Tab-separated table of C-alpha atoms and ligand atoms in Angstrom:
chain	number	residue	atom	x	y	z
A	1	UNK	CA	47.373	-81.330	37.899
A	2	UNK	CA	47.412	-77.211	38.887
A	3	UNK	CA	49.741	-77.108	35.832
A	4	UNK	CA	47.368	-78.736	33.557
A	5	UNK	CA	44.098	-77.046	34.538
A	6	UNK	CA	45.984	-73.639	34.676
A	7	UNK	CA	47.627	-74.783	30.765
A	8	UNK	CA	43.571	-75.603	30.118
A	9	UNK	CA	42.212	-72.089	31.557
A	10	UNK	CA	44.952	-70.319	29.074
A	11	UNK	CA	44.173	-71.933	26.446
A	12	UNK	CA	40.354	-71.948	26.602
A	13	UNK	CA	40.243	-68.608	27.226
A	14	UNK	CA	42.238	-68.178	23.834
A	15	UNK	CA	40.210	-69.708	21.719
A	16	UNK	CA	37.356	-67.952	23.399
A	17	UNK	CA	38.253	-64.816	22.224
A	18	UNK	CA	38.974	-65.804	18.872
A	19	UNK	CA	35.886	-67.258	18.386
A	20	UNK	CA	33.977	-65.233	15.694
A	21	UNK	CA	29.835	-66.706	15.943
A	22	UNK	CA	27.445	-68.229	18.088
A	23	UNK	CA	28.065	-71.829	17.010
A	24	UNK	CA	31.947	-72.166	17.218
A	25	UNK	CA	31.591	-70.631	20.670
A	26	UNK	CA	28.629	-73.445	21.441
A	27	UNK	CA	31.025	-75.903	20.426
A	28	UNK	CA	33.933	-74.605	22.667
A	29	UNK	CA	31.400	-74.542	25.687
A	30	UNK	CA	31.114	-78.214	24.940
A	31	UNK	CA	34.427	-78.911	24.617
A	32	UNK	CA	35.425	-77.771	28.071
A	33	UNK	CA	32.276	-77.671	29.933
A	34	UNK	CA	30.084	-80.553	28.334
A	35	UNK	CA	29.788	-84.029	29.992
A	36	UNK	CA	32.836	-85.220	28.398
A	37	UNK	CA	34.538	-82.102	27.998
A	38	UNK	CA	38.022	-81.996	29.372
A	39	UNK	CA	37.269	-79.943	32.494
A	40	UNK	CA	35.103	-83.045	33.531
A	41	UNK	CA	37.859	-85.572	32.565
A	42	UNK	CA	40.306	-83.161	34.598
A	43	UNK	CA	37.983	-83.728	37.813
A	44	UNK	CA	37.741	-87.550	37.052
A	45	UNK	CA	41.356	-87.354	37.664
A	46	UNK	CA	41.129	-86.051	41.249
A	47	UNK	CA	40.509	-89.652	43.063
A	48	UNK	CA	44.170	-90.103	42.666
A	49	UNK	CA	44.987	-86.822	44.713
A	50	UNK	CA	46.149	-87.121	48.228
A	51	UNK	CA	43.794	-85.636	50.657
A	52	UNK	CA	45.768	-82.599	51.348
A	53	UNK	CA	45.768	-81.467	48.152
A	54	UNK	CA	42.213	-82.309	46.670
A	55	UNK	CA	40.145	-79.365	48.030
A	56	UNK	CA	43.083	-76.872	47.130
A	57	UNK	CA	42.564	-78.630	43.713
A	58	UNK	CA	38.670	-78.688	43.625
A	59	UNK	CA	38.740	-75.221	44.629
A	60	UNK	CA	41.201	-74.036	41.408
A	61	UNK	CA	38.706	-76.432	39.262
A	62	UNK	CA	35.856	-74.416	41.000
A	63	UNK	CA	37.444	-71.395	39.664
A	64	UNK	CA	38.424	-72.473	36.567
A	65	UNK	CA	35.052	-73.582	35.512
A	66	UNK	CA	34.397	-70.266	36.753
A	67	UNK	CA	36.648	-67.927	34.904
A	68	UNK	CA	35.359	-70.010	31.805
A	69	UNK	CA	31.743	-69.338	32.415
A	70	UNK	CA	32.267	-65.967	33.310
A	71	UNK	CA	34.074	-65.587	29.300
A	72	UNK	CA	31.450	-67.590	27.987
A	73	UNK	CA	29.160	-65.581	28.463
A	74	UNK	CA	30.818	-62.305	27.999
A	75	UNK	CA	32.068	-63.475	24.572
A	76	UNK	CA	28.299	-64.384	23.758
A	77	UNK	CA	26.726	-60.723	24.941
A	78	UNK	CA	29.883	-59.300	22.665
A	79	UNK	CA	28.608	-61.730	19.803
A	80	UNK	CA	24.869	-60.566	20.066
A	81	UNK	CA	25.998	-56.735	19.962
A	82	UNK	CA	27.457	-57.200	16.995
A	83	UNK	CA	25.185	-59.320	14.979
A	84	UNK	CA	22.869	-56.636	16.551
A	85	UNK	CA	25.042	-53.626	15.165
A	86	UNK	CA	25.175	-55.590	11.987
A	87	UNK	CA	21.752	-55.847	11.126
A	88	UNK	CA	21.116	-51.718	12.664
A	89	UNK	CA	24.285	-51.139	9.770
A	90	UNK	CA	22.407	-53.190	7.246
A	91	UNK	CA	19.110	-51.066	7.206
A	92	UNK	CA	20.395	-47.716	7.519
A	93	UNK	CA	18.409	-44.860	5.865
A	94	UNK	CA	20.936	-42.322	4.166
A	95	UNK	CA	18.465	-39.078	4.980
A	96	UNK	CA	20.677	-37.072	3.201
A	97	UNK	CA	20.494	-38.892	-0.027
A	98	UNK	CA	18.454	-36.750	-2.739
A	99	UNK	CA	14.707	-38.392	-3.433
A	100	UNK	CA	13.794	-40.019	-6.632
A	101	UNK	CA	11.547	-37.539	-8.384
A	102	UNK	CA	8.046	-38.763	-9.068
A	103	UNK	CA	6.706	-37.413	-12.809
A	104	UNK	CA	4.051	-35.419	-12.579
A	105	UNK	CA	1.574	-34.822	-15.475
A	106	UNK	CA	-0.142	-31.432	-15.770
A	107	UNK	CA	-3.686	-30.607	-16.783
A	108	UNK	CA	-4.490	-30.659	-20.533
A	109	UNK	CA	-5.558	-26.671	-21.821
A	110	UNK	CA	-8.342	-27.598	-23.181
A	111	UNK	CA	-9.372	-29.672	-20.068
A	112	UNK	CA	-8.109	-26.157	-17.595
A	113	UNK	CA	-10.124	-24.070	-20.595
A	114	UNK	CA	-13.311	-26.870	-20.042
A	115	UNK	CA	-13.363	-26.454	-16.131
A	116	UNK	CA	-13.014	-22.915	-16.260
A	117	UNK	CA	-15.774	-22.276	-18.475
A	118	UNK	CA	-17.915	-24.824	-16.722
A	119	UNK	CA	-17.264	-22.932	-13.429
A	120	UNK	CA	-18.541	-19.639	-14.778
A	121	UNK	CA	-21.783	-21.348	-16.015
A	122	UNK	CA	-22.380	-23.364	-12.966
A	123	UNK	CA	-21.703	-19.820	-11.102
A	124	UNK	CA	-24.919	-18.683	-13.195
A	125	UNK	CA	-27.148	-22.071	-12.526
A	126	UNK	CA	-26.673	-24.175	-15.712
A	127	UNK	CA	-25.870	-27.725	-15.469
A	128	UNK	CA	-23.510	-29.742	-17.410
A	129	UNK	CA	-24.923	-32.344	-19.744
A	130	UNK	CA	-23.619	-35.030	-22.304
A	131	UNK	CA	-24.281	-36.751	-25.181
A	132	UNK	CA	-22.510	-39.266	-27.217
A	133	UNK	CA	-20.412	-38.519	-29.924
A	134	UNK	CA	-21.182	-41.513	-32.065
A	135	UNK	CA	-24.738	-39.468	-33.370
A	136	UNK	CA	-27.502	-40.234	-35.384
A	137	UNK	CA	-28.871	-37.715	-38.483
A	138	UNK	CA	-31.905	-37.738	-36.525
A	139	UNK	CA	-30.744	-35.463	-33.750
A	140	UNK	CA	-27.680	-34.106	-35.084
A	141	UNK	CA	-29.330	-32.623	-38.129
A	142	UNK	CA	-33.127	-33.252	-37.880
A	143	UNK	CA	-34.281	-32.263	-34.584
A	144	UNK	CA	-32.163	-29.372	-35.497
A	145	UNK	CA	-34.609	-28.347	-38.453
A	146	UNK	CA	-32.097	-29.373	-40.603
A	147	UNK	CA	-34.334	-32.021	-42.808
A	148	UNK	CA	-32.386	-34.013	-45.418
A	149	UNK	CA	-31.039	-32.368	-48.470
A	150	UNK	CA	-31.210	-29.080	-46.639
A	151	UNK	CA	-28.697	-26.956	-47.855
A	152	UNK	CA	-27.152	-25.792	-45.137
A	153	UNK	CA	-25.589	-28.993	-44.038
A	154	UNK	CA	-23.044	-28.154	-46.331
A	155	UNK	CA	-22.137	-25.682	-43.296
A	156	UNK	CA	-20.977	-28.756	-41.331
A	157	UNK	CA	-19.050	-31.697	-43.698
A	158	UNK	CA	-19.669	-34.864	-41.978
A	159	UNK	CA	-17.972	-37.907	-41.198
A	160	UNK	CA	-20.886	-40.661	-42.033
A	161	UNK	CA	-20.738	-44.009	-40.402
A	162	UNK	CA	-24.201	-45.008	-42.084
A	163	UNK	CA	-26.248	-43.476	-44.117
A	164	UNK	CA	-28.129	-42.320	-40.352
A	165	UNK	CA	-25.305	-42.556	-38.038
A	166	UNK	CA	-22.638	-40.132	-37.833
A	167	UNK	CA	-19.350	-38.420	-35.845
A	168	UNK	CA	-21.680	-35.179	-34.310
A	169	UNK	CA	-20.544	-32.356	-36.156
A	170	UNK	CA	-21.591	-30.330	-33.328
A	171	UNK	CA	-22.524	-30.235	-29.651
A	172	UNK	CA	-26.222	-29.435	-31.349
A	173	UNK	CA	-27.578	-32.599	-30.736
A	174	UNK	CA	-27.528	-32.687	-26.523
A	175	UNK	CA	-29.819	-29.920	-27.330
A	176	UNK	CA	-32.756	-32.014	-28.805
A	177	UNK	CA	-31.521	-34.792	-26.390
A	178	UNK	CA	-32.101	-32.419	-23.196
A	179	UNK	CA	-35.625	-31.470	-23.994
A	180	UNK	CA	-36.963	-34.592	-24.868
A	181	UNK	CA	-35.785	-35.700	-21.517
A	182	UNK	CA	-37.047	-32.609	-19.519
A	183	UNK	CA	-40.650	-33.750	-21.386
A	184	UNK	CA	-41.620	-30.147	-21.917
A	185	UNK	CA	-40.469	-29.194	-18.152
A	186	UNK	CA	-39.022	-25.721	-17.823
A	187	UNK	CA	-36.390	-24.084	-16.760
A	188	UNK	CA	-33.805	-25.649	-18.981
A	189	UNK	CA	-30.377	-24.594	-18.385
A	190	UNK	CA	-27.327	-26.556	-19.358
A	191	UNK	CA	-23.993	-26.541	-21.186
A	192	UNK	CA	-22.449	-29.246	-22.896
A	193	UNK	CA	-18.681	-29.603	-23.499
A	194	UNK	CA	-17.731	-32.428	-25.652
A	195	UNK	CA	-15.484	-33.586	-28.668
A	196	UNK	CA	-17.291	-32.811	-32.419
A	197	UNK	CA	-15.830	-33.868	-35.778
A	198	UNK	CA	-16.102	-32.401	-39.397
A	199	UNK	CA	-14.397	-33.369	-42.523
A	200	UNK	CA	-11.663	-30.677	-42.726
A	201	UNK	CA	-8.585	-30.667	-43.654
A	202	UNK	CA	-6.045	-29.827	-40.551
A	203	UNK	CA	-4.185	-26.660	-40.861
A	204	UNK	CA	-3.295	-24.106	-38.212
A	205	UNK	CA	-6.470	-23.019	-38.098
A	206	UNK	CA	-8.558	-26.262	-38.986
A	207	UNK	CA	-8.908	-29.696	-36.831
A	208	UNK	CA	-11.085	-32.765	-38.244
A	209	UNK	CA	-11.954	-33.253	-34.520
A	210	UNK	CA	-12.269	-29.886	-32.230
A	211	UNK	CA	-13.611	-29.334	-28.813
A	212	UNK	CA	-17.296	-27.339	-28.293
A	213	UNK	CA	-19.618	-26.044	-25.766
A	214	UNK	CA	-23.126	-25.965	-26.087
A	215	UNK	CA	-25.263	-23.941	-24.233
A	216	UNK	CA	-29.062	-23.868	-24.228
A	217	UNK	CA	-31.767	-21.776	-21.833
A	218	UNK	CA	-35.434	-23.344	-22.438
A	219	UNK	CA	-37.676	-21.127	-20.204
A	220	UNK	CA	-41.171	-18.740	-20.333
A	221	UNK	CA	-40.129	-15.355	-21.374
A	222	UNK	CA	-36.327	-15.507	-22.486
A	223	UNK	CA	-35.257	-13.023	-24.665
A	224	UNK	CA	-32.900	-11.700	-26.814
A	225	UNK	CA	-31.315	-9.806	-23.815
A	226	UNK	CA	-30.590	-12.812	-21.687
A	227	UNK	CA	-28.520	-14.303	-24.114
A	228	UNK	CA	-26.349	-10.906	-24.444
A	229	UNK	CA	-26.545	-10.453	-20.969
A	230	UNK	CA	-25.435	-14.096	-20.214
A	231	UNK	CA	-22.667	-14.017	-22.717
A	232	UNK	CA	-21.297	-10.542	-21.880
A	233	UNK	CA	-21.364	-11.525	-17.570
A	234	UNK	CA	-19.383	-14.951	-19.025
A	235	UNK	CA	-17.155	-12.994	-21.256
A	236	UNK	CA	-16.034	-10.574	-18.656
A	237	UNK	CA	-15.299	-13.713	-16.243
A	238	UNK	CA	-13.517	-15.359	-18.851
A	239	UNK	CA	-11.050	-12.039	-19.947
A	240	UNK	CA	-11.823	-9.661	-17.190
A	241	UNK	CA	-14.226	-7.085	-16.564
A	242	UNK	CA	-14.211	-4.475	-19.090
A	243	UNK	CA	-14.590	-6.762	-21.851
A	244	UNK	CA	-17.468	-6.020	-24.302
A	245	UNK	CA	-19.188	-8.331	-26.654
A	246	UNK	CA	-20.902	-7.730	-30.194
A	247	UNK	CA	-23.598	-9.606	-31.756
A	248	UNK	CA	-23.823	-9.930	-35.431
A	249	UNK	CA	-26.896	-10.789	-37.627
A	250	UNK	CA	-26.223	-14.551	-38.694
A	251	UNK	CA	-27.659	-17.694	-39.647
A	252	UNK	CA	-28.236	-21.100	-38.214
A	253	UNK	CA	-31.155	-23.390	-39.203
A	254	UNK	CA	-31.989	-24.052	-35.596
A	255	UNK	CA	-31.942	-21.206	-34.279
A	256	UNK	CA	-34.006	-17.680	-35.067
A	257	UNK	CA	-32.543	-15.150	-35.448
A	258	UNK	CA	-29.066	-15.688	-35.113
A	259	UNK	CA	-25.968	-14.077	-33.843
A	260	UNK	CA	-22.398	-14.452	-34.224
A	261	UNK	CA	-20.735	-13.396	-31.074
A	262	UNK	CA	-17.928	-10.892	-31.298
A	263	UNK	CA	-15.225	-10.533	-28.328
A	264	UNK	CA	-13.813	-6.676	-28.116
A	265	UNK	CA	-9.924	-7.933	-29.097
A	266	UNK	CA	-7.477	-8.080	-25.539
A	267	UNK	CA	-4.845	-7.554	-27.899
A	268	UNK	CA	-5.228	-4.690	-28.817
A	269	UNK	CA	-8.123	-3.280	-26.578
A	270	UNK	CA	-10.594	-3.072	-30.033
A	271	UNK	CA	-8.100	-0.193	-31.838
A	272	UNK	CA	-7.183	-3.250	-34.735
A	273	UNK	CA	-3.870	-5.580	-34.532
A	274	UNK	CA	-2.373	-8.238	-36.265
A	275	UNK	CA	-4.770	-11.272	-33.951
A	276	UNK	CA	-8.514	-9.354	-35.014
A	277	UNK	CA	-7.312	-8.733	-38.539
A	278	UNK	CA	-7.788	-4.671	-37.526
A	279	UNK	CA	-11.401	-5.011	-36.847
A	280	UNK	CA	-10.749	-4.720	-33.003
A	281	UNK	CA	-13.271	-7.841	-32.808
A	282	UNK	CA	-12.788	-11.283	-32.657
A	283	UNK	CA	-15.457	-13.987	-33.594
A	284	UNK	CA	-15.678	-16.629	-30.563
A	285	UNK	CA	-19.504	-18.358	-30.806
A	286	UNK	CA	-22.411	-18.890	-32.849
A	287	UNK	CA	-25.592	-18.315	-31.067
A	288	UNK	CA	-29.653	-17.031	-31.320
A	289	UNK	CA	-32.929	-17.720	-30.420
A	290	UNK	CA	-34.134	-21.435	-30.778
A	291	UNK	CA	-36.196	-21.440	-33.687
A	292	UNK	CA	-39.793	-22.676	-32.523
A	293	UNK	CA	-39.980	-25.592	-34.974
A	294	UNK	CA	-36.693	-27.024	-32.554
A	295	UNK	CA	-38.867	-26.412	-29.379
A	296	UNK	CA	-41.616	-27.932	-31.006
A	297	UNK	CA	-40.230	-31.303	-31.978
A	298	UNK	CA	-38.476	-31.382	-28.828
A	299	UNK	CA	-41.439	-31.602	-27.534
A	300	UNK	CA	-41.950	-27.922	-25.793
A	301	UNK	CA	-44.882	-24.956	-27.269
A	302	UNK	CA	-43.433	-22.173	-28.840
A	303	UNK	CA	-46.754	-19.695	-27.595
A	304	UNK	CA	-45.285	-20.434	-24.020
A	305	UNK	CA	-41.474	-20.906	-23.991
A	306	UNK	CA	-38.562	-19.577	-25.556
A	307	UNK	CA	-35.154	-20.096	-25.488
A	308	UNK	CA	-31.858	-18.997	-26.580
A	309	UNK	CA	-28.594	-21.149	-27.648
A	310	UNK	CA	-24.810	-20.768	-28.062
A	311	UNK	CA	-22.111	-23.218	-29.115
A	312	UNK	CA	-18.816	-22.193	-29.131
A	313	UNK	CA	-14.706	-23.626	-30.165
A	314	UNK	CA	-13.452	-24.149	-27.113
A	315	UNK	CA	-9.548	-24.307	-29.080
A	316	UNK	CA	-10.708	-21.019	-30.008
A	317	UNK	CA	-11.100	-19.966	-26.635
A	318	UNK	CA	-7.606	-21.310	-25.279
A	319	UNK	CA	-5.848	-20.123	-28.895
A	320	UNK	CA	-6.978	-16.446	-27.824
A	321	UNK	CA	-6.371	-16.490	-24.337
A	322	UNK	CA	-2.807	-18.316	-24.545
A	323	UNK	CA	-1.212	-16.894	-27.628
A	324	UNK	CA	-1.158	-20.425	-29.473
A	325	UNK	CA	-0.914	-19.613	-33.218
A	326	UNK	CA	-1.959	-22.984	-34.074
A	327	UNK	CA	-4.617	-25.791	-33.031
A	328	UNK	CA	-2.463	-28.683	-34.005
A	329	UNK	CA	-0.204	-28.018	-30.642
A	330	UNK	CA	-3.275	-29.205	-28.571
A	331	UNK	CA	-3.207	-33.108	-30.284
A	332	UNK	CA	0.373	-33.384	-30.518
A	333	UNK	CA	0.792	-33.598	-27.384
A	334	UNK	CA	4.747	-32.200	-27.227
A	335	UNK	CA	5.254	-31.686	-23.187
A	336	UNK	CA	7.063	-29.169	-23.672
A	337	UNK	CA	3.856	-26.840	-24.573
A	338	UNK	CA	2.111	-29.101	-22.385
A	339	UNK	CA	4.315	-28.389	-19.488
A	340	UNK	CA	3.760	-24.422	-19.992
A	341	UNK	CA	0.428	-24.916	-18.174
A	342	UNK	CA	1.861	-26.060	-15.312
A	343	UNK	CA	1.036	-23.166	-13.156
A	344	UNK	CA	-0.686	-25.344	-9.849
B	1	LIG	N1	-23.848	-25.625	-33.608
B	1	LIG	C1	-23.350	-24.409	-34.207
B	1	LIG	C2	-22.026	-24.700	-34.883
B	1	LIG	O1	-21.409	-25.659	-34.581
B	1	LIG	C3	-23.177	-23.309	-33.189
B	1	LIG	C4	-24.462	-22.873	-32.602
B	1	LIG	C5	-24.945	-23.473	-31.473
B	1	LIG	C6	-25.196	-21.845	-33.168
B	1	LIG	C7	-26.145	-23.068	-30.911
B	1	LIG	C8	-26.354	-21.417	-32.616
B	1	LIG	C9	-26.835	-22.033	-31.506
B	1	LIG	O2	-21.617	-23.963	-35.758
């Protein structure tokens, strides 16, 4: 009987440790420790023991059962670690392995070109304003003292929806729009950047759509002087501060008189290069005095207010101040001259 429950420890003990998960070591524990399991049968067997020798025998059964326990349960901590160490293993984080780069867009020009000319205005206490782009005659040529069959529309070849709707040929029209909203209240001040269309034919110089900036100062007592002044303090923000402006006698029908704006060219300082044509000026905005049949119809008296008005090409702007010889680069949208604006 020794013999057997010493050939039982042995060979429990080896299959203990080759036991390799939870359940096959459950079903060993059963095996040898259940209610039928053979350490129990062993002890069944004792009744047939003499006297003498059954507590020498309980007492090796005692620590058999014991011994087996005692592996049991070390064999189940030692399966827990490692289940444990598998699952750490599993979910790892390799810190050193190189991040998956996230693609970045970059500001549009014109939109950097936009903001930065809107910051300079807002600096001087105009307001932004808007106005759809879908337009009708009425405000994109009438209000504008541009009546039909006036000549001068020829100026601005249009893209007509109907005969009284239109694609704005110009950022004109938030002009007329603005006053008739103010209701004859004064001081207006605003600028407003938007998309305009005309029927041209795209060249390096020429885009059927184009970006503008209207800007228009409603107020008792403007003068010819503000509008320089304005334009010069925004010119020298816009390409530092010993740049000059020139205004040249001009026409619009809206506004009285008129001025083409001149900047003094950063090319070449104003002595005459190959980007001003050798004039040492380059034309950047059309501008004047709004002509007092505008203020009128808009709703304002010409005897009490005046007002000046500017509009200029904002792809004029960023051509000049970037060095891009041609508009087309600014719809193609090519990211590699995209990407050259990516200065934060
Ligand atoms: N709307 C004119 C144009 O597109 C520019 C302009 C605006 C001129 C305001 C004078 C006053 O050519």
């Amino acid at each position: 009987m020794q013999t057997r429950l010493q050939e039982m420890k042995e060979s429990a003990l080896g299959q203990i440790s080759q036991v390799t998960d939870s359940a096959q070591l459950q079903d060993l524990r059963v095996k040898y420790l259940g209610k039928k399991g053979e350490l129990t049968e062993l002890l069944r067997g004792m009744g047939s023991l003499s006297p003498e020798e059954r507590p020498l025998v309980g007492q090796l059964v005692n620590e058999v059962r014991g011994a087996l326990e005692a592996a049991f349960t070390q064999k189940q901590s030692a399966l827990d670690e490692a289940v444990l160490h598998a699952k750490l293993a599993s979910q790892t984080i390799d810190v050193t392995l190189p991040g998956r780069p996230v693609p970045t867009g970059t500001m549009h020009p014109l939109s950097r070109i936009i903001e930065e000319i809107e910051d300079i205005f807002i600096g001087l206490g105009f307001e932004i304003a808007e106005g759809p782009e879908v337009e009708m005659d009425h405000f994109n040529f009438e209000m504008l003292n541009l009546p039909k069959d006036h000549p001068a529309r020829d100026m601005q070849d249009s893209f007509y929806m109907t005969d009284e709707i239109l694609l704005r040929t110009h950022t004109s029209p938030v002009q007329a729009r603005t006053m008739l909203k103010k209701q004859g209240d004064t001081p207006v001040k605003i600028i407003c950047p938007g998309k305009v269309y005309r029927r041209d034919d795209d060249d390096a110089t020429h885009s059927h759509q184009f970006t503008q900036i209207e800007g228009l100062v409603v107020d008792k007592g403007i003068g010819m002087s503000d509008l320089k002044g304005t334009l010069l303090t925004f010119a020298k923000q816009m390409f530092g501060p010993t740049q000059q402006v020139r205004l040249r006698p001009s026409f619009f029908p809206f506004t009285e008189p008129s001025a083409e704006v001149d900047l003094q060219c950063f090319n070449c300082g104003g002595d005459g290069c190959r980007v001003c044509k050798q004039t040492g000026w380059i034309e950047i905005l059309g501008s004047g005095m709004v002509h007092p049949r505008v203020l009128e119809m808009a709703g304002y008296n010409p005897q009490e207010v005046s007002g000046f008005a500017f509009g200029m090409g904002v792809e004029r702007i960023a051509m000049l101040k970037y060095g891009v010889e041609d508009i087309r680069h600014f719809y193609t949208n090519d990211v590699r001259f995209l990407r050259q604006f990516n200065r934060g």
